mmCIF file with all atom_site columns, C-alpha atoms in Angstrom:
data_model
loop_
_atom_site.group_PDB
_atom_site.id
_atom_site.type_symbol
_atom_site.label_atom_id
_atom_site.label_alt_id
_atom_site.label_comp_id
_atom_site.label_asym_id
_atom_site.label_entity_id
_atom_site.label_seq_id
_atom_site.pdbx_PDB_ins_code
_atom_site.Cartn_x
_atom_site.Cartn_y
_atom_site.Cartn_z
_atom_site.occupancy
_atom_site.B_iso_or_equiv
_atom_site.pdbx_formal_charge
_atom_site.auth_seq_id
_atom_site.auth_comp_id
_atom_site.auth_asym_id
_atom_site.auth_atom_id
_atom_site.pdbx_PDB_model_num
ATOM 1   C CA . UNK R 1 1   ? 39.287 -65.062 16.547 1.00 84.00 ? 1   UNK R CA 1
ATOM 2   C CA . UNK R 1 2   ? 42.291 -63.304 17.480 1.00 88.00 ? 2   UNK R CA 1
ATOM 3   C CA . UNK R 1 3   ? 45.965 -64.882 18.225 1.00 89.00 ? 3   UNK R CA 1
ATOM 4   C CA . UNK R 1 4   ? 49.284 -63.239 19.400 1.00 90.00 ? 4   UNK R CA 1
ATOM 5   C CA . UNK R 1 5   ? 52.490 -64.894 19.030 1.00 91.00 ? 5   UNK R CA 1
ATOM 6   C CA . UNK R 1 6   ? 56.151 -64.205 18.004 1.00 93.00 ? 6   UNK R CA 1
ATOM 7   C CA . UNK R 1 7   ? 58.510 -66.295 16.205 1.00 91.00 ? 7   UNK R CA 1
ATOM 8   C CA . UNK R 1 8   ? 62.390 -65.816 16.004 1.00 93.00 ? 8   UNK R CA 1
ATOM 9   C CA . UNK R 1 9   ? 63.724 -65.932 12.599 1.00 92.00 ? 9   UNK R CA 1
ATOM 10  C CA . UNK R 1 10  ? 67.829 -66.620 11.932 1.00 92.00 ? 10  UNK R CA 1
ATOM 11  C CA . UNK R 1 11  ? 67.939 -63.571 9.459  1.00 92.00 ? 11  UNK R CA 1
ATOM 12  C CA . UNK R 1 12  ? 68.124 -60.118 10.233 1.00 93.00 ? 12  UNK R CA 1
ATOM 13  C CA . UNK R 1 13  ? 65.175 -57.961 10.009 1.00 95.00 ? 13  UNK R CA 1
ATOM 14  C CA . UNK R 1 14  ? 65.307 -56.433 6.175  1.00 94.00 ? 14  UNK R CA 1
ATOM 15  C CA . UNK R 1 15  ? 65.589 -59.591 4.785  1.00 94.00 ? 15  UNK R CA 1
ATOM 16  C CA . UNK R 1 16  ? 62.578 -61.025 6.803  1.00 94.00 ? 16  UNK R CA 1
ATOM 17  C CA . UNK R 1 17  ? 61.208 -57.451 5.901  1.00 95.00 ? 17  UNK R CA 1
ATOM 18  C CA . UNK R 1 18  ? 61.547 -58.266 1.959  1.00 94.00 ? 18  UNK R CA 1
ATOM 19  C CA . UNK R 1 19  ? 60.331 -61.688 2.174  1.00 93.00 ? 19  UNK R CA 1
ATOM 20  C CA . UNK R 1 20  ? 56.929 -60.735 3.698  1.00 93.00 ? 20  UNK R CA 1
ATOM 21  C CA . UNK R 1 21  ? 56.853 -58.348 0.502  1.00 94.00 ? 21  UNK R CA 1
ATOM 22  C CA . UNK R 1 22  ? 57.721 -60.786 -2.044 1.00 94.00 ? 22  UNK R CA 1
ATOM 23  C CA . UNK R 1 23  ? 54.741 -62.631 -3.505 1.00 94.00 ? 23  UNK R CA 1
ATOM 24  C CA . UNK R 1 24  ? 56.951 -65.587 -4.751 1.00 93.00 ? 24  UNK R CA 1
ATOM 25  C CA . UNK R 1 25  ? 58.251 -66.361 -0.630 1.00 91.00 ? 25  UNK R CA 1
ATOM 26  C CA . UNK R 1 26  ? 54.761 -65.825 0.091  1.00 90.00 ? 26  UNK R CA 1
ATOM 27  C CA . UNK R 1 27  ? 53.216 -68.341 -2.325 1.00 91.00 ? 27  UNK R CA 1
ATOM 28  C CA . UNK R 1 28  ? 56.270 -71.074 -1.117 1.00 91.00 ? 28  UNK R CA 1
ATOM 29  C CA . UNK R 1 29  ? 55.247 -69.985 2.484  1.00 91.00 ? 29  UNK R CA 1
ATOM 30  C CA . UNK R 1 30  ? 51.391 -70.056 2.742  1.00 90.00 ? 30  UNK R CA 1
ATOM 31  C CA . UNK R 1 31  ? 50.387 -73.605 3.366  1.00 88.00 ? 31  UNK R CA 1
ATOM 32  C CA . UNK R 1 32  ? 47.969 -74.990 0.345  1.00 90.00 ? 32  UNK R CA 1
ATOM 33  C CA . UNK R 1 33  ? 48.828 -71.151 -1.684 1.00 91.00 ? 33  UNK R CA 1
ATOM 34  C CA . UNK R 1 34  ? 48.868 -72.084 -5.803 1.00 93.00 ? 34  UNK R CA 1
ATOM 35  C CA . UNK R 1 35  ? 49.275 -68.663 -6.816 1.00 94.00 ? 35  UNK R CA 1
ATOM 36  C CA . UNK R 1 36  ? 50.169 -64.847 -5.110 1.00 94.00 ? 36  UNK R CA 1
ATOM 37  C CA . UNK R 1 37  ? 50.499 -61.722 -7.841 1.00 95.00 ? 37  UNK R CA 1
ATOM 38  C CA . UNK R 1 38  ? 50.291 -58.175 -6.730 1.00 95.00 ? 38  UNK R CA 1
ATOM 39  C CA . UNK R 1 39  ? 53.372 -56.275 -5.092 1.00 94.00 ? 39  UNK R CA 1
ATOM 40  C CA . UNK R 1 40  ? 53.444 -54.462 -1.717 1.00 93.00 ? 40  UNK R CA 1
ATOM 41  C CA . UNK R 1 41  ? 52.104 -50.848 -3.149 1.00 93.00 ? 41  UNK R CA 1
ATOM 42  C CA . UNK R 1 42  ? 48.877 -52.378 -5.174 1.00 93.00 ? 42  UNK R CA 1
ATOM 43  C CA . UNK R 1 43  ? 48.171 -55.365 -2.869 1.00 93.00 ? 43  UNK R CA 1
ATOM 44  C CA . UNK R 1 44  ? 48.534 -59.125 -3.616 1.00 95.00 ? 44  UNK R CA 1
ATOM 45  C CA . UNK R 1 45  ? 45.962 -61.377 -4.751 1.00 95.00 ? 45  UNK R CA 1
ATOM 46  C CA . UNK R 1 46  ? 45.993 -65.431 -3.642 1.00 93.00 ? 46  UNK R CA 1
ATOM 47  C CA . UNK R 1 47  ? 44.617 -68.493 -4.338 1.00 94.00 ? 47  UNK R CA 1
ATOM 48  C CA . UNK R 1 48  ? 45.012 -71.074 -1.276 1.00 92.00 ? 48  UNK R CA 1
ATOM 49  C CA . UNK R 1 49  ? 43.495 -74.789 -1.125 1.00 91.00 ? 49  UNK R CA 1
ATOM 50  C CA . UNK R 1 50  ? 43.141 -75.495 2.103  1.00 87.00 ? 50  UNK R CA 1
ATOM 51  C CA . UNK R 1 51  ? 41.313 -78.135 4.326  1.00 86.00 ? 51  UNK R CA 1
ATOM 52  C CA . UNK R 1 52  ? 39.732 -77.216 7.968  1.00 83.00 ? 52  UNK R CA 1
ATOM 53  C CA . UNK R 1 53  ? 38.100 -79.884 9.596  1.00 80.00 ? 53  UNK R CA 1
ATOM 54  C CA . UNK R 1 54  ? 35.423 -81.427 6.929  1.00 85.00 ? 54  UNK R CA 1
ATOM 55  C CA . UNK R 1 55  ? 35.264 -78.403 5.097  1.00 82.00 ? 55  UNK R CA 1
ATOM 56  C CA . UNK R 1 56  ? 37.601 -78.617 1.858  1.00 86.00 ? 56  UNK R CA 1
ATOM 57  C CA . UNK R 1 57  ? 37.783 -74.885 0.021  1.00 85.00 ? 57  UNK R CA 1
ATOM 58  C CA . UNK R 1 58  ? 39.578 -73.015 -2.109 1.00 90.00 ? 58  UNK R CA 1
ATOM 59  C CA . UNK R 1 59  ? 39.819 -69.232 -1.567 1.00 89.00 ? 59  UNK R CA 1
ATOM 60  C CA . UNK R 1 60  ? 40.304 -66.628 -3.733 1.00 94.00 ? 60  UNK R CA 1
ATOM 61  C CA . UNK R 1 61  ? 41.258 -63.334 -2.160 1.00 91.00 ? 61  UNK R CA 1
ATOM 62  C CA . UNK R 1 62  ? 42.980 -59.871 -1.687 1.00 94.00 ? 62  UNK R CA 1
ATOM 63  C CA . UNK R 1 63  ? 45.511 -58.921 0.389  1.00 91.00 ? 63  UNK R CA 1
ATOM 64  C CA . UNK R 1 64  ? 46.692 -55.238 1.437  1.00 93.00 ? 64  UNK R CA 1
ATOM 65  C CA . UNK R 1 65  ? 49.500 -54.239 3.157  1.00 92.00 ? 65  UNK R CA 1
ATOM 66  C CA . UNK R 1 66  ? 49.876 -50.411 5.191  1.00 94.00 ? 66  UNK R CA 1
ATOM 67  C CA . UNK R 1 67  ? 51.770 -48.876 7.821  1.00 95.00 ? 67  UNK R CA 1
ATOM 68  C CA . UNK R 1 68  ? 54.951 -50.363 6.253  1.00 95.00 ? 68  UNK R CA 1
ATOM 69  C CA . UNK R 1 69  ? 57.866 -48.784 7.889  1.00 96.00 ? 69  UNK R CA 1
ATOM 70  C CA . UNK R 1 70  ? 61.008 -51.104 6.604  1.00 95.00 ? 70  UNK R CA 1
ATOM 71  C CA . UNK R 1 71  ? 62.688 -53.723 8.361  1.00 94.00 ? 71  UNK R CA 1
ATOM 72  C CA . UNK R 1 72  ? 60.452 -52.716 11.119 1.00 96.00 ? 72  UNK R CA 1
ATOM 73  C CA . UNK R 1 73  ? 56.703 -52.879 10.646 1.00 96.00 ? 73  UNK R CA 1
ATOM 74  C CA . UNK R 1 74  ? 53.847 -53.172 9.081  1.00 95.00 ? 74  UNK R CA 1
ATOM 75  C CA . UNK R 1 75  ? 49.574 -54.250 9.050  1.00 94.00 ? 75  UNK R CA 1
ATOM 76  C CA . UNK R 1 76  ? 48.173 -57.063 6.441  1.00 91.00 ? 76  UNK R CA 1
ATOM 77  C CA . UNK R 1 77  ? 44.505 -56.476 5.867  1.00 92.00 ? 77  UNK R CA 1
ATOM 78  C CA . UNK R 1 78  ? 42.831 -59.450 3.737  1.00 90.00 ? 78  UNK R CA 1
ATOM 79  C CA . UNK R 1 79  ? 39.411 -61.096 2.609  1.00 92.00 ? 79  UNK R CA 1
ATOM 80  C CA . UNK R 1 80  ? 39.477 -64.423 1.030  1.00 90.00 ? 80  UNK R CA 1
ATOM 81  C CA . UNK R 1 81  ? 35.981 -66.052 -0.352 1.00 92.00 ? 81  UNK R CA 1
ATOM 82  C CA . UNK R 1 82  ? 35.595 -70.174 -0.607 1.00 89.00 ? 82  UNK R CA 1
ATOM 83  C CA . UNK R 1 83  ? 32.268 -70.345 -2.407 1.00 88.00 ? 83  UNK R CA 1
ATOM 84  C CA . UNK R 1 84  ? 30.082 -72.951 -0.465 1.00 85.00 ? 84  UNK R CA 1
ATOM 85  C CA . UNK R 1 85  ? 32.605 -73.104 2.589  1.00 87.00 ? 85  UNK R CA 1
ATOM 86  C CA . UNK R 1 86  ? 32.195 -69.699 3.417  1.00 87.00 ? 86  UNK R CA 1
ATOM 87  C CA . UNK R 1 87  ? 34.702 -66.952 4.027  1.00 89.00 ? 87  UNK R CA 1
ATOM 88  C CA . UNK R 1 88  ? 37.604 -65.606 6.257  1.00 86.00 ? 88  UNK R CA 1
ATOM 89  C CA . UNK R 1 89  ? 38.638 -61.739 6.620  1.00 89.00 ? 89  UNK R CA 1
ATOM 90  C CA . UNK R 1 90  ? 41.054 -60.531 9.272  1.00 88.00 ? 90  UNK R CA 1
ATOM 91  C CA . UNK R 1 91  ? 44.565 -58.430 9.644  1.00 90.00 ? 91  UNK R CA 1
ATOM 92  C CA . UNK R 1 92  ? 47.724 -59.017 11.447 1.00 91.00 ? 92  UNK R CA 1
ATOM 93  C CA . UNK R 1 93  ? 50.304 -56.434 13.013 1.00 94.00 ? 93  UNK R CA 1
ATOM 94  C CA . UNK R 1 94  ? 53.449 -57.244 12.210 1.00 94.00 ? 94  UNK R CA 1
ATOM 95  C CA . UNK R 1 95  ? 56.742 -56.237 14.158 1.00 96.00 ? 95  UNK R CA 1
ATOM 96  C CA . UNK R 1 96  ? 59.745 -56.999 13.146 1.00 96.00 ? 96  UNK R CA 1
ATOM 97  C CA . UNK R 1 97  ? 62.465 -56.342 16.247 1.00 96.00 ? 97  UNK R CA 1
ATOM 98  C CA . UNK R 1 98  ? 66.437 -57.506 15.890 1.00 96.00 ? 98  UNK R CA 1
ATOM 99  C CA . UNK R 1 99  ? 67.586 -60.365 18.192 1.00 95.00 ? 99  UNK R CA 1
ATOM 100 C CA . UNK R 1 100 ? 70.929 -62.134 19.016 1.00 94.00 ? 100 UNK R CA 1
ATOM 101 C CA . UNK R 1 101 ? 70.029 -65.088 16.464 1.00 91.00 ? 101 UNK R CA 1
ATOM 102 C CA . UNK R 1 102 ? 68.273 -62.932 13.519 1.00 93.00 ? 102 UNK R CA 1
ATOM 103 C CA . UNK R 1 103 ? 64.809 -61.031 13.925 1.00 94.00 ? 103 UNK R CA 1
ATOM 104 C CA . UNK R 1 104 ? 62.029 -61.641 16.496 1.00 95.00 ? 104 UNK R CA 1
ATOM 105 C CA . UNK R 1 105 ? 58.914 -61.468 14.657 1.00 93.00 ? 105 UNK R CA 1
ATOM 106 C CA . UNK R 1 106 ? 56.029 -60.371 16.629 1.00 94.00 ? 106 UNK R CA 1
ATOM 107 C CA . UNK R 1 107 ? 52.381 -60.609 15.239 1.00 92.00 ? 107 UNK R CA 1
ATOM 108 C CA . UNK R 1 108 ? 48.642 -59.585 16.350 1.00 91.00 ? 108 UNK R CA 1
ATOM 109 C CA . UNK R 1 109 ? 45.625 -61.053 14.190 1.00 89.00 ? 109 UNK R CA 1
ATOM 110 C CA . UNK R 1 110 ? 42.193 -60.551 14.135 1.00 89.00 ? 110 UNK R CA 1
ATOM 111 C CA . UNK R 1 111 ? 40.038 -62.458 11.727 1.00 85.00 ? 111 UNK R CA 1
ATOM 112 C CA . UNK R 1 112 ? 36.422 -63.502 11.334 1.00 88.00 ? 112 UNK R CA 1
ATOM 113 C CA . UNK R 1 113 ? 34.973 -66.664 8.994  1.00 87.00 ? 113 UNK R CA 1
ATOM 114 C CA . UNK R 1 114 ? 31.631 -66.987 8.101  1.00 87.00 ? 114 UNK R CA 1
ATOM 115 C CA . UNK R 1 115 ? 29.628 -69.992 6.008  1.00 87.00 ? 115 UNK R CA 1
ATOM 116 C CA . UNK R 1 116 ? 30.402 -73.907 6.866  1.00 85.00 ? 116 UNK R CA 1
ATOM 117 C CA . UNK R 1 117 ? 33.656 -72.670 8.408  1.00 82.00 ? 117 UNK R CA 1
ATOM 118 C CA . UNK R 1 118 ? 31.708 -70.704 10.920 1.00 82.00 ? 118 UNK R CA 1
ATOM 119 C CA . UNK R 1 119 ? 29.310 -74.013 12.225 1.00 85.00 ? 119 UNK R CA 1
ATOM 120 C CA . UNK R 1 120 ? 32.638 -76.090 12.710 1.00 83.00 ? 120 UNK R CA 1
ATOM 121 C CA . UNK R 1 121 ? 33.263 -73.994 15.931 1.00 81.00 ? 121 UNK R CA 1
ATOM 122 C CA . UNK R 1 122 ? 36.074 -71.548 17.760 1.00 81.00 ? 122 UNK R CA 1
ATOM 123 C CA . UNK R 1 123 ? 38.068 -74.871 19.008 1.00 83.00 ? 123 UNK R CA 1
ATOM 124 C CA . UNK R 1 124 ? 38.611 -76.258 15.734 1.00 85.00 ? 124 UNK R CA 1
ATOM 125 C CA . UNK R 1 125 ? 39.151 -73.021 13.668 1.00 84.00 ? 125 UNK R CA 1
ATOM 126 C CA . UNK R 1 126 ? 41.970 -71.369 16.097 1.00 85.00 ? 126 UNK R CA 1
ATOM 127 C CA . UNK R 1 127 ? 43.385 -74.892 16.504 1.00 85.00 ? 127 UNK R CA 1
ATOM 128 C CA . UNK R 1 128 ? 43.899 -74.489 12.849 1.00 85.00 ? 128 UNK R CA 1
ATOM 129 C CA . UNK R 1 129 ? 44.939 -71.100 12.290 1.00 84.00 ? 129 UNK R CA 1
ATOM 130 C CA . UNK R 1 130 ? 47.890 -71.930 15.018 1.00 85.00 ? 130 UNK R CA 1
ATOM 131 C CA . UNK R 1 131 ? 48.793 -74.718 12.599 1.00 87.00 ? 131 UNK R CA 1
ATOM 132 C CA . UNK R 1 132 ? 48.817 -72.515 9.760  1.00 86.00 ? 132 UNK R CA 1
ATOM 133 C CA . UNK R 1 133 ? 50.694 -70.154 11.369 1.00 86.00 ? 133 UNK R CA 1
ATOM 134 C CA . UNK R 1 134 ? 53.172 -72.728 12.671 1.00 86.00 ? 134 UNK R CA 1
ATOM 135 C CA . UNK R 1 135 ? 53.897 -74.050 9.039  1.00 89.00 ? 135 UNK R CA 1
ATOM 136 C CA . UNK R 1 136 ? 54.184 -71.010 7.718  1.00 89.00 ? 136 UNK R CA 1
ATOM 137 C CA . UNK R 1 137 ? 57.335 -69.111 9.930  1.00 86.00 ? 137 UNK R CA 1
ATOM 138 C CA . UNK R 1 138 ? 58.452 -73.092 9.508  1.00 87.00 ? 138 UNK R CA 1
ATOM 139 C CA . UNK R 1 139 ? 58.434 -72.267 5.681  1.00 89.00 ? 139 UNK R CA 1
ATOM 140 C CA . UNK R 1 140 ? 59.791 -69.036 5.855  1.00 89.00 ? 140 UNK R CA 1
ATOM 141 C CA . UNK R 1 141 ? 62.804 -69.928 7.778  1.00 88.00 ? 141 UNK R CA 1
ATOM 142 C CA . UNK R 1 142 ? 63.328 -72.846 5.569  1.00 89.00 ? 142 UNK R CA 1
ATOM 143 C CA . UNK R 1 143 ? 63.431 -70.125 2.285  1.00 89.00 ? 143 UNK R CA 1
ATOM 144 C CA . UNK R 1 144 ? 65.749 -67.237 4.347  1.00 87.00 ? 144 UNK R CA 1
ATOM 145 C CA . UNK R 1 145 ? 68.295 -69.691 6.057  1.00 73.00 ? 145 UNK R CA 1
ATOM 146 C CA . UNK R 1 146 ? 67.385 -73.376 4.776  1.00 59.00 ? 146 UNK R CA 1
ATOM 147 C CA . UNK R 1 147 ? 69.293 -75.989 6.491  1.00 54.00 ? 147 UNK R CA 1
ATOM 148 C CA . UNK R 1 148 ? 72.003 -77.993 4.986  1.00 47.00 ? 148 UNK R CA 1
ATOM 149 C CA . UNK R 1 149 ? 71.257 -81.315 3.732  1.00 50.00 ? 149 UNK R CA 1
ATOM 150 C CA . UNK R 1 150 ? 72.587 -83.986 6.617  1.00 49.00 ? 150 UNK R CA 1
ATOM 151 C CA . UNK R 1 151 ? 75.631 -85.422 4.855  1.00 43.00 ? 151 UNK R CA 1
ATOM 152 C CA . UNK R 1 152 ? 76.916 -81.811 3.868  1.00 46.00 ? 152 UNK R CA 1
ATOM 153 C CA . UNK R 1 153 ? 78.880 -80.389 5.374  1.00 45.00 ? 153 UNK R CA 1
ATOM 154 C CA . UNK R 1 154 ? 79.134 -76.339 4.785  1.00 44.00 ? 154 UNK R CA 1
ATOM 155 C CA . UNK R 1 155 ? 82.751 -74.294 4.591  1.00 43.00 ? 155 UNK R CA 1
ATOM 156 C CA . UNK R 1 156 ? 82.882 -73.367 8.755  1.00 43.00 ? 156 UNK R CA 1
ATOM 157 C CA . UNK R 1 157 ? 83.499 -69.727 7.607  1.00 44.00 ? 157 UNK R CA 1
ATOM 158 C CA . UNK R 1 158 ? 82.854 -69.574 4.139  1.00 43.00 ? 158 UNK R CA 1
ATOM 159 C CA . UNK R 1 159 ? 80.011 -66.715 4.760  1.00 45.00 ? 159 UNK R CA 1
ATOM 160 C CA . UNK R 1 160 ? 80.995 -66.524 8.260  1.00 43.00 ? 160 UNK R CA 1
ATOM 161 C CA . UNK R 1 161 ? 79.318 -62.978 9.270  1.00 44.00 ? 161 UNK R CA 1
ATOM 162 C CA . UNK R 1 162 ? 77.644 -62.502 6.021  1.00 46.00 ? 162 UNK R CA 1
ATOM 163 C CA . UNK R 1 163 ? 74.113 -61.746 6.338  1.00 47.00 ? 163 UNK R CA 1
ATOM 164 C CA . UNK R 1 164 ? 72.687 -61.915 2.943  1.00 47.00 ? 164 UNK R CA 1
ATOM 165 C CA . UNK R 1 165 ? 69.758 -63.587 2.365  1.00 50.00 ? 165 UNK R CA 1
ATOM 166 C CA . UNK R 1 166 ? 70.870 -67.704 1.229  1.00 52.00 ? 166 UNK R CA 1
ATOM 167 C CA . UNK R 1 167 ? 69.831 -70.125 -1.300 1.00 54.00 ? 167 UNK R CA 1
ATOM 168 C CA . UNK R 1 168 ? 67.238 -69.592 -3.343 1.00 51.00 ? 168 UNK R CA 1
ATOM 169 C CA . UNK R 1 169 ? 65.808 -66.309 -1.914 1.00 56.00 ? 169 UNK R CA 1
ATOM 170 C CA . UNK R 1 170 ? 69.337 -64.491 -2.377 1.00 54.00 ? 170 UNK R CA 1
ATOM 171 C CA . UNK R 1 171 ? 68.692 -65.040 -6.256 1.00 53.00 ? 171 UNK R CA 1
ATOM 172 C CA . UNK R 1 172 ? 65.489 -63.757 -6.039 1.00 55.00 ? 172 UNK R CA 1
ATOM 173 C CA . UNK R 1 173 ? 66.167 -60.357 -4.367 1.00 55.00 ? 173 UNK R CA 1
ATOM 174 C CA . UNK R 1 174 ? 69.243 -60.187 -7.136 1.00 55.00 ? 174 UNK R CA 1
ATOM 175 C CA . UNK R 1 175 ? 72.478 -61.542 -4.882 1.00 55.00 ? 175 UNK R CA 1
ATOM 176 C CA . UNK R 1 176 ? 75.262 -63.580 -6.279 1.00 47.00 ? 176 UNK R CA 1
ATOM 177 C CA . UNK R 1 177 ? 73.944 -67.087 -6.802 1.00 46.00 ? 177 UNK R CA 1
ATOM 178 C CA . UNK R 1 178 ? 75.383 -69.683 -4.326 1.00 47.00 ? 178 UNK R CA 1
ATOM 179 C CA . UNK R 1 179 ? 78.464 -71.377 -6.152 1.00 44.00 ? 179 UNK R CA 1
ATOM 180 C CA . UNK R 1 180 ? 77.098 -74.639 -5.065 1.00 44.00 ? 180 UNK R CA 1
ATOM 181 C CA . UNK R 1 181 ? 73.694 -74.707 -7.004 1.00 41.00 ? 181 UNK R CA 1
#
């Protein structure tokens, strides 16, 4: 299988960057993930639930991540096994390019499955991979620039031109906590 796309992100490219490298955004990111540990240098390690068709698995697997050139690139190389339901291997080029509204994220993957995954066909396992890559630049946005709750109403230039990271990721990569949590 292999699938090309490019999402635009409203956050500039090193925080994007630092979110694709942080394994507690990536666990509140991946659709169905219940843990990521590792760091960028010795690789990550995940455990995703996920459902494809019929086939219900959880997989266990390693991720690696090379060619990192920050705030601008870099290649994910993973394997993840789901006992009975088979497996799924792959990588994805990532480029990360600035844009008027934040970062354009551009991404190439290659990936193979094997096992009861395999037998449910190319239509229904792409079909699914786009909707796991959908929900997951969904979730990402969400965690670098989450939207404010209808109702609330934010300061019109309280961090006008400020382009730290917000919410929950700010406190995570060591910013000033919002005054409002």
């Amino acid at each position: 299988m292999q699938m090309s796309d490019q999402k635009e992100i409203a956050a500039d490219p090193a925080s994007v960057y630092a979110a694709l490298l942080n394994p507690e955004v990536l666990k509140a990111c991946v659709p169905g993930a219940q843990e990521v540990t590792g760091s960028p240098e010795e690789g990550f390690e995940a455990k995703v639930t996920q459902k494809v068709g019929p086939v219900k698995a959880t997989f266990t697997g390693k991720v690696t991540l090379s060619d990192m050139v920050p705030g601008e690139t870099l290649t994910i190389t993973g394997e993840g096994k789901g006992g009975a339901a088979g497996f799924a291997k792959g990588g994805a080029e990532v480029t990360l390019t600035p844009s008027d509204t934040g970062t354009l994220l551009s991404y190439d993957v290659e990936a193979k499955v094997g096992g009861k995954l395999a037998q449910l066909g190319s239509r229904i396992i792409d079909g699914f991979a786009k909707k796991m890559a959908d929900q997951f630049f969904t979730n990402l946005q969400d965690a670098l620039a989450p939207e404010t709750p209808e109702g609330e109403a934010e300061a019109p230039d309280a961090d006008a031109g400020d382009a730290k990271p917000k919410g929950w990721f700010r406190k995570l990569l060591g910013g000033t906590p919002d005054e409002s949590a």
